PDB file of C-alpha atoms in Angstrom:
ATOM      1  CA  MET A   1      23.572  -9.108  -7.730  1.00  0.00           C
ATOM      2  CA  LYS A   2      20.232  -8.865  -9.438  1.00  0.00           C
ATOM      3  CA  PRO A   3      17.451  -7.965  -6.440  1.00  0.00           C
ATOM      4  CA  ASN A   4      14.153 -10.405  -5.608  1.00  0.00           C
ATOM      5  CA  ILE A   5      10.271  -9.108  -7.142  1.00  0.00           C
ATOM      6  CA  VAL A   6       7.334 -10.111  -5.984  1.00  0.00           C
ATOM      7  CA  PHE A   7       4.145  -9.307  -8.366  1.00  0.00           C
ATOM      8  CA  LEU A   8       1.214 -10.377  -5.769  1.00  0.00           C
ATOM      9  CA  ASP A   9      -1.487  -9.321  -8.375  1.00  0.00           C
ATOM     10  CA  GLU A  10      -0.460 -10.420 -11.599  1.00  0.00           C
ATOM     11  CA  TYR A  11      -4.245 -11.846 -13.254  1.00  0.00           C
ATOM     12  CA  SER A  12      -4.726  -8.014 -13.738  1.00  0.00           C
ATOM     13  CA  ILE A  13      -1.936  -7.784 -15.852  1.00  0.00           C
ATOM     14  CA  CYS A  14      -4.384 -10.038 -18.452  1.00  0.00           C
ATOM     15  CA  GLY A  15      -1.636 -12.655 -19.736  1.00  0.00           C
ATOM     16  CA  ARG A  16       0.251  -9.241 -21.257  1.00  0.00           C
ATOM     17  CA  ASP A  17       4.261  -9.340 -21.406  1.00  0.00           C
ATOM     18  CA  MET A  18       6.545  -8.514 -18.430  1.00  0.00           C
ATOM     19  CA  THR A  19      10.010  -9.481 -19.991  1.00  0.00           C
ATOM     20  CA  SER A  20      11.089  -5.842 -19.609  1.00  0.00           C
ATOM     21  CA  VAL A  21      10.239  -6.252 -15.710  1.00  0.00           C
ATOM     22  CA  LYS A  22      11.654  -9.986 -15.588  1.00  0.00           C
ATOM     23  CA  GLU A  23      14.695  -8.900 -17.304  1.00  0.00           C
ATOM     24  CA  LEU A  24      15.478  -6.965 -13.992  1.00  0.00           C
ATOM     25  CA  GLY A  25      15.279  -8.985 -11.373  1.00  0.00           C
ATOM     26  CA  ASN A  26      14.626 -12.531 -10.163  1.00  0.00           C
ATOM     27  CA  TYR A  27      11.089 -12.245 -11.805  1.00  0.00           C
ATOM     28  CA  THR A  28       8.423 -14.542  -9.038  1.00  0.00           C
ATOM     29  CA  ALA A  29       4.627 -14.227 -10.104  1.00  0.00           C
ATOM     30  CA  TYR A  30       1.355 -15.406  -8.237  1.00  0.00           C
ATOM     31  CA  ASP A  31      -2.041 -15.242 -10.251  1.00  0.00           C
ATOM     32  CA  ASN A  32      -3.291 -13.113  -7.510  1.00  0.00           C
ATOM     33  CA  THR A  33      -2.362 -13.420  -3.274  1.00  0.00           C
ATOM     34  CA  LEU A  34      -5.237 -13.653  -0.420  1.00  0.00           C
ATOM     35  CA  PRO A  35      -4.287 -11.124   2.798  1.00  0.00           C
ATOM     36  CA  GLU A  36      -3.454 -14.039   4.522  1.00  0.00           C
ATOM     37  CA  GLN A  37      -0.368 -14.942   2.000  1.00  0.00           C
ATOM     38  CA  VAL A  38       1.317 -11.822   1.692  1.00  0.00           C
ATOM     39  CA  VAL A  39       3.204 -12.045   3.948  1.00  0.00           C
ATOM     40  CA  GLU A  40       5.399 -15.654   3.161  1.00  0.00           C
ATOM     41  CA  ARG A  41       4.953 -14.382  -0.361  1.00  0.00           C
ATOM     42  CA  CYS A  42       7.171 -10.480   0.064  1.00  0.00           C
ATOM     43  CA  THR A  43       9.829 -12.093   3.049  1.00  0.00           C
ATOM     44  CA  ASP A  44      12.293 -12.456   0.190  1.00  0.00           C
ATOM     45  CA  ALA A  45      11.037 -10.146  -2.052  1.00  0.00           C
ATOM     46  CA  ASP A  46      12.972  -6.136  -2.649  1.00  0.00           C
ATOM     47  CA  ILE A  47      10.853  -5.276  -4.711  1.00  0.00           C
ATOM     48  CA  VAL A  48       6.902  -5.789  -4.888  1.00  0.00           C
ATOM     49  CA  ILE A  49       4.339  -5.170  -7.366  1.00  0.00           C
ATOM     50  CA  SER A  50       1.165  -5.231  -6.698  1.00  0.00           C
ATOM     51  CA  ASN A  51      -2.583  -3.803  -8.063  1.00  0.00           C
ATOM     52  CA  LYS A  52      -4.979  -4.630  -5.466  1.00  0.00           C
ATOM     53  CA  VAL A  53      -3.460  -6.330  -3.033  1.00  0.00           C
ATOM     54  CA  VAL A  54      -3.938  -4.962   0.111  1.00  0.00           C
ATOM     55  CA  LEU A  55      -0.295  -3.724   1.865  1.00  0.00           C
ATOM     56  CA  ASP A  56      -0.830  -2.600   5.641  1.00  0.00           C
ATOM     57  CA  ALA A  57       1.157  -1.568   8.226  1.00  0.00           C
ATOM     58  CA  GLU A  58       1.219  -4.059  10.182  1.00  0.00           C
ATOM     59  CA  LYS A  59       2.363  -6.589   6.479  1.00  0.00           C
ATOM     60  CA  LEU A  60       5.326  -3.775   5.527  1.00  0.00           C
ATOM     61  CA  LYS A  61       6.595  -4.391   9.021  1.00  0.00           C
ATOM     62  CA  GLN A  62       7.422  -8.017   8.704  1.00  0.00           C
ATOM     63  CA  LEU A  63       9.222  -7.472   5.546  1.00  0.00           C
ATOM     64  CA  PRO A  64      12.579  -5.990   6.575  1.00  0.00           C
ATOM     65  CA  ARG A  65      13.156  -6.720   3.365  1.00  0.00           C
ATOM     66  CA  LEU A  66      11.232  -4.761   0.826  1.00  0.00           C
ATOM     67  CA  ARG A  67      12.838  -1.372  -0.277  1.00  0.00           C
ATOM     68  CA  LEU A  68      10.336  -0.826  -3.319  1.00  0.00           C
ATOM     69  CA  ILE A  69       6.341  -1.079  -3.779  1.00  0.00           C
ATOM     70  CA  CYS A  70       5.288  -0.591  -7.460  1.00  0.00           C
ATOM     71  CA  VAL A  71       1.372   0.016  -7.529  1.00  0.00           C
ATOM     72  CA  ALA A  72       0.538  -1.680 -10.751  1.00  0.00           C
ATOM     73  CA  ALA A  73      -2.576   1.478 -11.511  1.00  0.00           C
ATOM     74  CA  THR A  74      -2.274   5.250 -10.818  1.00  0.00           C
ATOM     75  CA  GLY A  75      -4.857   4.541  -7.570  1.00  0.00           C
ATOM     76  CA  MET A  76      -1.926   4.292  -3.951  1.00  0.00           C
ATOM     77  CA  ASN A  77      -5.521   3.057  -1.932  1.00  0.00           C
ATOM     78  CA  ASN A  78      -3.731  -1.210  -1.504  1.00  0.00           C
ATOM     79  CA  VAL A  79      -1.238   1.554   0.553  1.00  0.00           C
ATOM     80  CA  ASP A  80      -0.404   2.617   3.704  1.00  0.00           C
ATOM     81  CA  LEU A  81       2.297   4.620   2.894  1.00  0.00           C
ATOM     82  CA  GLU A  82       2.622   6.578   6.247  1.00  0.00           C
ATOM     83  CA  ALA A  83       3.630   3.544   6.984  1.00  0.00           C
ATOM     84  CA  ALA A  84       5.554   2.734   4.100  1.00  0.00           C
ATOM     85  CA  ALA A  85       7.542   5.436   4.701  1.00  0.00           C
ATOM     86  CA  SER A  86       8.475   4.983   8.137  1.00  0.00           C
ATOM     87  CA  LEU A  87       9.560   2.319   7.192  1.00  0.00           C
ATOM     88  CA  GLY A  88      12.032   3.197   4.948  1.00  0.00           C
ATOM     89  CA  ILE A  89      10.077   1.570   1.546  1.00  0.00           C
ATOM     90  CA  GLU A  90       9.566   3.822  -1.536  1.00  0.00           C
ATOM     91  CA  VAL A  91       6.651   3.811  -3.340  1.00  0.00           C
ATOM     92  CA  ARG A  92       5.791   4.244  -6.966  1.00  0.00           C
ATOM     93  CA  ASN A  93       2.424   4.154  -9.137  1.00  0.00           C
ATOM     94  CA  ALA A  94       1.797   4.144 -12.694  1.00  0.00           C
ATOM     95  CA  VAL A  95       0.713   7.553 -14.422  1.00  0.00           C
ATOM     96  CA  GLY A  96      -1.882   8.639 -17.351  1.00  0.00           C
ATOM     97  CA  TYR A  97      -1.197   5.092 -19.066  1.00  0.00           C
ATOM     98  CA  SER A  98      -5.418   4.768 -19.423  1.00  0.00           C
ATOM     99  CA  THR A  99      -6.407   8.245 -19.781  1.00  0.00           C
ATOM    100  CA  TYR A 100      -7.311   7.887 -23.198  1.00  0.00           C
ATOM    101  CA  SER A 101      -9.228   4.401 -22.138  1.00  0.00           C
ATOM    102  CA  VAL A 102     -11.067   5.123 -18.973  1.00  0.00           C
ATOM    103  CA  ALA A 103     -12.493   8.467 -22.271  1.00  0.00           C
ATOM    104  CA  GLU A 104     -13.646   6.375 -24.432  1.00  0.00           C
ATOM    105  CA  THR A 105     -15.248   3.738 -21.744  1.00  0.00           C
ATOM    106  CA  THR A 106     -16.901   7.486 -20.886  1.00  0.00           C
ATOM    107  CA  ILE A 107     -18.026   8.741 -23.897  1.00  0.00           C
ATOM    108  CA  CYS A 108     -18.952   4.989 -24.701  1.00  0.00           C
ATOM    109  CA  SER A 109     -21.219   4.808 -21.828  1.00  0.00           C
ATOM    110  CA  ALA A 110     -22.594   8.094 -22.535  1.00  0.00           C
ATOM    111  CA  LEU A 111     -23.390   7.011 -26.087  1.00  0.00           C
ATOM    112  CA  SER A 112     -24.773   3.792 -25.176  1.00  0.00           C
ATOM    113  CA  LEU A 113     -27.375   5.187 -22.618  1.00  0.00           C
ATOM    114  CA  LEU A 114     -28.606   8.678 -24.465  1.00  0.00           C
ATOM    115  CA  ARG A 115     -28.984   5.759 -27.570  1.00  0.00           C
ATOM    116  CA  GLU A 116     -30.503   2.982 -24.961  1.00  0.00           C
ATOM    117  CA  VAL A 117     -27.675   0.435 -27.105  1.00  0.00           C
ATOM    118  CA  VAL A 118     -28.296  -2.138 -23.955  1.00  0.00           C
ATOM    119  CA  TYR A 119     -32.537  -2.580 -24.363  1.00  0.00           C
ATOM    120  CA  TYR A 120     -32.424  -2.533 -28.014  1.00  0.00           C
ATOM    121  CA  ASP A 121     -29.546  -4.774 -27.708  1.00  0.00           C
ATOM    122  CA  ARG A 122     -32.016  -8.068 -26.220  1.00  0.00           C
ATOM    123  CA  TYR A 123     -35.641  -6.492 -27.785  1.00  0.00           C
ATOM    124  CA  PHE A 124     -33.302  -7.889 -31.043  1.00  0.00           C
ATOM    125  CA  LYS A 125     -31.586 -10.662 -29.825  1.00  0.00           C
ATOM    126  CA  SER A 126     -35.167 -11.981 -28.818  1.00  0.00           C
ATOM    127  CA  GLY A 127     -36.793 -12.668 -31.158  1.00  0.00           C
ATOM    128  CA  GLU A 128     -39.176  -9.707 -30.402  1.00  0.00           C
ATOM    129  CA  TYR A 129     -37.632  -7.811 -33.462  1.00  0.00           C
ATOM    130  CA  SER A 130     -38.328 -10.691 -36.127  1.00  0.00           C
ATOM    131  CA  ALA A 131     -42.084 -11.041 -34.678  1.00  0.00           C
ATOM    132  CA  SER A 132     -43.059  -7.314 -34.241  1.00  0.00           C
ATOM    133  CA  GLY A 133     -44.248  -7.131 -38.034  1.00  0.00           C
ATOM    134  CA  ARG A 134     -42.730  -3.464 -38.333  1.00  0.00           C
ATOM    135  CA  MET A 135     -39.749  -2.263 -40.182  1.00  0.00           C
ATOM    136  CA  PHE A 136     -38.563   0.517 -36.420  1.00  0.00           C
ATOM    137  CA  CYS A 137     -38.722   0.489 -33.622  1.00  0.00           C
ATOM    138  CA  PHE A 138     -39.173   3.481 -31.100  1.00  0.00           C
ATOM    139  CA  ASP A 139     -39.950   2.210 -27.955  1.00  0.00           C
ATOM    140  CA  ARG A 140     -37.723   4.153 -25.988  1.00  0.00           C
ATOM    141  CA  PRO A 141     -36.823   7.919 -26.829  1.00  0.00           C
ATOM    142  CA  THR A 142     -33.363   7.631 -27.500  1.00  0.00           C
ATOM    143  CA  ALA A 143     -31.674  10.867 -27.910  1.00  0.00           C
ATOM    144  CA  GLN A 144     -28.067  12.853 -29.147  1.00  0.00           C
ATOM    145  CA  ILE A 145     -24.812  14.099 -27.436  1.00  0.00           C
ATOM    146  CA  ARG A 146     -24.517  16.579 -29.317  1.00  0.00           C
ATOM    147  CA  GLY A 147     -25.789  19.718 -27.753  1.00  0.00           C
ATOM    148  CA  LYS A 148     -25.858  18.673 -23.984  1.00  0.00           C
ATOM    149  CA  ASN A 149     -24.659  20.091 -20.693  1.00  0.00           C
ATOM    150  CA  TRP A 150     -21.213  17.526 -19.780  1.00  0.00           C
ATOM    151  CA  GLY A 151     -20.876  18.373 -16.673  1.00  0.00           C
ATOM    152  CA  ILE A 152     -16.669  16.940 -15.040  1.00  0.00           C
ATOM    153  CA  ILE A 153     -15.742  15.906 -11.435  1.00  0.00           C
ATOM    154  CA  GLY A 154     -12.591  15.302 -11.209  1.00  0.00           C
ATOM    155  CA  LEU A 155     -10.812  17.962 -14.318  1.00  0.00           C
ATOM    156  CA  GLY A 156      -7.055  15.625 -13.928  1.00  0.00           C
ATOM    157  CA  ASN A 157      -5.550  13.498 -16.520  1.00  0.00           C
ATOM    158  CA  ILE A 158      -8.575  12.209 -17.073  1.00  0.00           C
ATOM    159  CA  GLY A 159     -11.317  14.275 -16.818  1.00  0.00           C
ATOM    160  CA  ARG A 160      -9.388  16.960 -18.962  1.00  0.00           C
ATOM    161  CA  GLU A 161     -10.265  14.848 -22.130  1.00  0.00           C
ATOM    162  CA  VAL A 162     -13.159  13.635 -21.451  1.00  0.00           C
ATOM    163  CA  ALA A 163     -13.533  16.709 -21.717  1.00  0.00           C
ATOM    164  CA  ARG A 164     -11.514  17.143 -25.102  1.00  0.00           C
ATOM    165  CA  LEU A 165     -13.927  14.572 -26.458  1.00  0.00           C
ATOM    166  CA  ALA A 166     -17.118  15.954 -25.138  1.00  0.00           C
ATOM    167  CA  THR A 167     -16.351  19.130 -26.777  1.00  0.00           C
ATOM    168  CA  ALA A 168     -14.996  16.996 -30.508  1.00  0.00           C
ATOM    169  CA  PHE A 169     -18.640  16.237 -30.002  1.00  0.00           C
ATOM    170  CA  GLY A 170     -20.550  19.481 -29.772  1.00  0.00           C
ATOM    171  CA  CYS A 171     -21.012  20.121 -26.179  1.00  0.00           C
ATOM    172  CA  ASP A 172     -20.695  22.671 -23.623  1.00  0.00           C
ATOM    173  CA  VAL A 173     -18.270  21.492 -20.340  1.00  0.00           C
ATOM    174  CA  ARG A 174     -18.472  22.572 -17.126  1.00  0.00           C
ATOM    175  CA  TYR A 175     -16.276  21.144 -14.312  1.00  0.00           C
ATOM    176  CA  PHE A 176     -16.458  21.002 -10.703  1.00  0.00           C
ATOM    177  CA  SER A 177     -12.879  20.638  -8.543  1.00  0.00           C
ATOM    178  CA  THR A 178     -12.905  18.364  -5.944  1.00  0.00           C
ATOM    179  CA  SER A 179      -9.806  19.693  -3.960  1.00  0.00           C
ATOM    180  CA  GLY A 180     -11.313  22.796  -4.124  1.00  0.00           C
ATOM    181  CA  THR A 181      -8.004  23.974  -6.464  1.00  0.00           C
ATOM    182  CA  THR A 182      -8.230  27.056  -8.690  1.00  0.00           C
ATOM    183  CA  ARG A 183      -6.056  27.074 -12.067  1.00  0.00           C
ATOM    184  CA  LYS A 184      -6.280  27.957 -15.395  1.00  0.00           C
ATOM    185  CA  GLU A 185      -8.877  26.061 -17.061  1.00  0.00           C
ATOM    186  CA  GLU A 186     -10.882  25.959 -20.622  1.00  0.00           C
ATOM    187  CA  TYR A 187     -13.079  24.991 -19.371  1.00  0.00           C
ATOM    188  CA  PRO A 188     -15.325  26.596 -15.960  1.00  0.00           C
ATOM    189  CA  ALA A 189     -15.323  26.035 -12.295  1.00  0.00           C
ATOM    190  CA  VAL A 190     -18.372  25.155 -10.767  1.00  0.00           C
ATOM    191  CA  GLY A 191     -19.977  24.407  -7.545  1.00  0.00           C
ATOM    192  CA  LEU A 192     -21.207  21.534  -6.812  1.00  0.00           C
ATOM    193  CA  ASP A 193     -25.069  22.361  -6.826  1.00  0.00           C
ATOM    194  CA  GLU A 194     -25.620  24.526  -9.764  1.00  0.00           C
ATOM    195  CA  LEU A 195     -23.040  21.675 -11.799  1.00  0.00           C
ATOM    196  CA  LEU A 196     -25.590  18.713 -10.667  1.00  0.00           C
ATOM    197  CA  GLY A 197     -28.043  21.049 -12.093  1.00  0.00           C
ATOM    198  CA  TRP A 198     -27.249  22.190 -15.178  1.00  0.00           C
ATOM    199  CA  ALA A 199     -25.471  19.075 -16.175  1.00  0.00           C
ATOM    200  CA  ASP A 200     -27.501  16.584 -19.456  1.00  0.00           C
ATOM    201  CA  ILE A 201     -24.176  14.520 -18.825  1.00  0.00           C
ATOM    202  CA  LEU A 202     -22.100  14.346 -15.453  1.00  0.00           C
ATOM    203  CA  SER A 203     -19.184  11.976 -15.606  1.00  0.00           C
ATOM    204  CA  ILE A 204     -16.864  11.153 -12.186  1.00  0.00           C
ATOM    205  CA  HIS A 205     -13.175  11.519 -13.140  1.00  0.00           C
ATOM    206  CA  CYS A 206     -11.904  12.227  -8.631  1.00  0.00           C
ATOM    207  CA  PRO A 207     -10.147  10.059  -6.511  1.00  0.00           C
ATOM    208  CA  LEU A 208     -11.610   8.620  -3.422  1.00  0.00           C
ATOM    209  CA  ASN A 209     -10.599  10.085  -0.549  1.00  0.00           C
ATOM    210  CA  GLY A 210     -12.771  12.332   2.545  1.00  0.00           C
ATOM    211  CA  ARG A 211     -14.251  14.158   0.342  1.00  0.00           C
ATOM    212  CA  THR A 212     -15.302  12.658  -2.426  1.00  0.00           C
ATOM    213  CA  ARG A 213     -16.513   8.766  -0.770  1.00  0.00           C
ATOM    214  CA  ASN A 214     -20.456   9.969  -0.519  1.00  0.00           C
ATOM    215  CA  LEU A 215     -20.435  13.173  -2.648  1.00  0.00           C
ATOM    216  CA  ILE A 216     -23.096  12.250  -5.267  1.00  0.00           C
ATOM    217  CA  GLY A 217     -26.560  10.869  -2.994  1.00  0.00           C
ATOM    218  CA  ARG A 218     -29.538  11.211  -1.833  1.00  0.00           C
ATOM    219  CA  ASN A 219     -29.401  14.993  -1.821  1.00  0.00           C
ATOM    220  CA  GLU A 220     -27.924  15.171  -5.164  1.00  0.00           C
ATOM    221  CA  LEU A 221     -29.133  12.948  -6.846  1.00  0.00           C
ATOM    222  CA  ASP A 222     -32.121  14.688  -6.131  1.00  0.00           C
ATOM    223  CA  LYS A 223     -30.751  18.184  -7.758  1.00  0.00           C
ATOM    224  CA  MET A 224     -29.710  16.231 -11.064  1.00  0.00           C
ATOM    225  CA  LYS A 225     -32.261  16.815 -14.032  1.00  0.00           C
ATOM    226  CA  ARG A 226     -35.370  13.816 -14.314  1.00  0.00           C
ATOM    227  CA  SER A 227     -33.266  12.678 -18.670  1.00  0.00           C
ATOM    228  CA  ALA A 228     -29.548  13.647 -16.856  1.00  0.00           C
ATOM    229  CA  ILE A 229     -27.426  10.118 -17.116  1.00  0.00           C
ATOM    230  CA  ILE A 230     -24.242   9.676 -14.175  1.00  0.00           C
ATOM    231  CA  ILE A 231     -21.212   7.683 -15.213  1.00  0.00           C
ATOM    232  CA  ASN A 232     -18.808   6.885 -12.672  1.00  0.00           C
ATOM    233  CA  VAL A 233     -15.297   5.453 -13.789  1.00  0.00           C
ATOM    234  CA  ALA A 234     -13.212   6.835 -10.346  1.00  0.00           C
ATOM    235  CA  ARG A 235     -13.718   4.912  -7.626  1.00  0.00           C
ATOM    236  CA  GLY A 236     -16.345   2.848  -6.402  1.00  0.00           C
ATOM    237  CA  GLY A 237     -17.958   5.011  -2.699  1.00  0.00           C
ATOM    238  CA  ILE A 238     -18.430   8.178  -4.639  1.00  0.00           C
ATOM    239  CA  ILE A 239     -21.535   7.388  -5.960  1.00  0.00           C
ATOM    240  CA  ASP A 240     -24.529   5.642  -3.002  1.00  0.00           C
ATOM    241  CA  GLU A 241     -25.293   3.551  -4.796  1.00  0.00           C
ATOM    242  CA  GLN A 242     -28.498   2.575  -3.055  1.00  0.00           C
ATOM    243  CA  ALA A 243     -29.270   6.085  -3.709  1.00  0.00           C
ATOM    244  CA  LEU A 244     -28.754   5.647  -7.177  1.00  0.00           C
ATOM    245  CA  ALA A 245     -30.838   2.105  -7.411  1.00  0.00           C
ATOM    246  CA  GLU A 246     -33.306   3.643  -5.732  1.00  0.00           C
ATOM    247  CA  ALA A 247     -33.093   6.933  -8.722  1.00  0.00           C
ATOM    248  CA  LEU A 248     -33.342   4.714 -10.824  1.00  0.00           C
ATOM    249  CA  ASP A 249     -36.000   3.209  -9.925  1.00  0.00           C
ATOM    250  CA  ALA A 250     -37.720   6.376  -8.827  1.00  0.00           C
ATOM    251  CA  ASP A 251     -36.875   7.693 -12.650  1.00  0.00           C
ATOM    252  CA  LYS A 252     -35.898  10.539 -10.594  1.00  0.00           C
ATOM    253  CA  ILE A 253     -31.919  10.442 -13.333  1.00  0.00           C
ATOM    254  CA  ARG A 254     -32.730   8.619 -16.462  1.00  0.00           C
ATOM    255  CA  GLY A 255     -30.181   6.104 -16.587  1.00  0.00           C
ATOM    256  CA  ALA A 256     -26.852   5.359 -14.985  1.00  0.00           C
ATOM    257  CA  ALA A 257     -22.629   3.776 -15.718  1.00  0.00           C
ATOM    258  CA  LEU A 258     -21.079   2.223 -13.288  1.00  0.00           C
ATOM    259  CA  ASP A 259     -16.703   0.926 -14.437  1.00  0.00           C
ATOM    260  CA  VAL A 260     -16.322   0.162 -10.308  1.00  0.00           C
ATOM    261  CA  PHE A 261     -17.761  -0.222  -7.120  1.00  0.00           C
ATOM    262  CA  THR A 262     -18.342   0.156  -2.820  1.00  0.00           C
ATOM    263  CA  SER A 263     -17.183  -3.959  -2.796  1.00  0.00           C
ATOM    264  CA  GLU A 264     -15.409  -5.109  -5.750  1.00  0.00           C
ATOM    265  CA  PRO A 265     -16.939  -7.773  -7.167  1.00  0.00           C
ATOM    266  CA  ILE A 266     -19.970  -6.338  -6.177  1.00  0.00           C
ATOM    267  CA  ASN A 267     -21.628  -7.733  -3.410  1.00  0.00           C
ATOM    268  CA  PRO A 268     -25.296 -10.325  -4.730  1.00  0.00           C
ATOM    269  CA  ASP A 269     -27.537  -8.734  -2.409  1.00  0.00           C
ATOM    270  CA  SER A 270     -26.163  -5.159  -3.918  1.00  0.00           C
ATOM    271  CA  PRO A 271     -29.328  -2.580  -4.661  1.00  0.00           C
ATOM    272  CA  LEU A 272     -27.116  -2.390  -8.341  1.00  0.00           C
ATOM    273  CA  LEU A 273     -28.692  -5.933  -8.861  1.00  0.00           C
ATOM    274  CA  LYS A 274     -32.046  -4.902  -8.038  1.00  0.00           C
ATOM    275  CA  ILE A 275     -33.021  -2.229 -10.181  1.00  0.00           C
ATOM    276  CA  VAL A 276     -37.128  -3.056 -11.491  1.00  0.00           C
ATOM    277  CA  ASP A 277     -35.768  -2.061 -15.126  1.00  0.00           C
ATOM    278  CA  PRO A 278     -31.857  -3.556 -15.687  1.00  0.00           C
ATOM    279  CA  CYS A 279     -31.744  -1.790 -18.972  1.00  0.00           C
ATOM    280  CA  LYS A 280     -31.010   1.590 -16.787  1.00  0.00           C
ATOM    281  CA  LEU A 281     -27.211   0.780 -16.288  1.00  0.00           C
ATOM    282  CA  LEU A 282     -25.017   0.580 -17.618  1.00  0.00           C
ATOM    283  CA  ALA A 283     -22.238  -1.790 -15.927  1.00  0.00           C
ATOM    284  CA  SER A 284     -18.959  -3.265 -16.375  1.00  0.00           C
ATOM    285  CA  PRO A 285     -16.547  -4.955 -13.642  1.00  0.00           C
ATOM    286  CA  HIS A 286     -13.681  -2.187 -13.357  1.00  0.00           C
ATOM    287  CA  ASN A 287     -12.764  -2.525 -16.926  1.00  0.00           C
ATOM    288  CA  ALA A 288     -12.933   0.793 -18.846  1.00  0.00           C
ATOM    289  CA  TRP A 289      -8.875   0.895 -17.939  1.00  0.00           C
ATOM    290  CA  SER A 290      -8.180  -2.192 -19.237  1.00  0.00           C
ATOM    291  CA  THR A 291      -6.979  -2.130 -23.054  1.00  0.00           C
ATOM    292  CA  VAL A 292      -4.272  -4.075 -24.070  1.00  0.00           C
ATOM    293  CA  GLU A 293      -2.556  -0.345 -25.021  1.00  0.00           C
ATOM    294  CA  ALA A 294      -2.585   0.654 -21.750  1.00  0.00           C
ATOM    295  CA  ILE A 295      -2.226  -2.330 -19.661  1.00  0.00           C
ATOM    296  CA  ASP A 296       1.310  -2.635 -22.033  1.00  0.00           C
ATOM    297  CA  ARG A 297       1.587   1.189 -21.143  1.00  0.00           C
ATOM    298  CA  LEU A 298       1.645  -0.230 -17.663  1.00  0.00           C
ATOM    299  CA  ILE A 299       3.833  -2.589 -17.849  1.00  0.00           C
ATOM    300  CA  GLY A 300       6.084  -0.076 -19.723  1.00  0.00           C
ATOM    301  CA  CYS A 301       5.694   2.604 -16.250  1.00  0.00           C
ATOM    302  CA  VAL A 302       6.673  -0.537 -14.036  1.00  0.00           C
ATOM    303  CA  ALA A 303       9.373  -1.175 -15.255  1.00  0.00           C
ATOM    304  CA  ASN A 304      10.470   2.287 -15.559  1.00  0.00           C
ATOM    305  CA  ASN A 305      10.450   1.981 -11.737  1.00  0.00           C
ATOM    306  CA  ILE A 306      11.991  -0.176 -11.080  1.00  0.00           C
ATOM    307  CA  ARG A 307      14.808   0.271 -13.628  1.00  0.00           C
ATOM    308  CA  GLU A 308      14.886   4.207 -11.881  1.00  0.00           C
ATOM    309  CA  TYR A 309      14.980   3.419  -8.537  1.00  0.00           C
ATOM    310  CA  LEU A 310      18.027   0.872  -9.879  1.00  0.00           C
ATOM    311  CA  ASN A 311      20.033   3.530 -10.782  1.00  0.00           C
ATOM    312  CA  ASN A 312      20.263   5.089  -7.827  1.00  0.00           C
ATOM    313  CA  LEU A 313      20.794   2.863  -5.899  1.00  0.00           C
TER     314      LEU A 313
END
């Protein structure tokens, strides 16, 4: 008998082809699912797919038929792993599908900030350029990546790919391990304080946990160069957003690029929406990972996880 497969937030795969998953069972998909809808929609499910819909202990206890949760992402913060284990529910995530996409976004963010892309794009489209009477505009000095010190927080798959690309651009790369794990790498490992003071570009690629929540706050931002930029494509909550907004407004750092936020979607009263010079912040709605190539790899990972689970029954 084919298993019942329920995808709780199919909008997260951007309309890409789910045939490889659908052929593995009786497939039901919901565009998105509210917390109060989870139990009802999963009651008859043997397998549940979720990107960000929360599956906590209370909900899992009400789903005796459930045997496999496929997280359509790498991070599994949305699942109570301890509760799932105690209930005999296997949890599998997708690893490595977005490495290249997120790394490319990181490089793109650094280039955009250093070359003041947002400001000059607005300058052109506003009509200021056509009215200026001048061929060039130097309102905001730009900088190149080559020769910069690139600091990386979290040298996992994505951090390592960013390091490779940054090296190819001519940067000197060092990293800080948030786990404290020491292993042989081709890049020097340093303490966080040393990295903060050294880096011209600082990018974050670590998980959100007890060690990394608010890892970058006022004290840490104060240790950075005034000419430095910071990029977070990992998880919201690693950077103190109020402290970052204040640092940008006070010109304590040159700029920031964020793809993740403490609250997603971002709260309308967020200090990040009130920055005096909005061109100092480059922001995107948690989609650094979402190239079509990455989404197709993600779907393949989910299908493989379900297939392996079924083969082991």
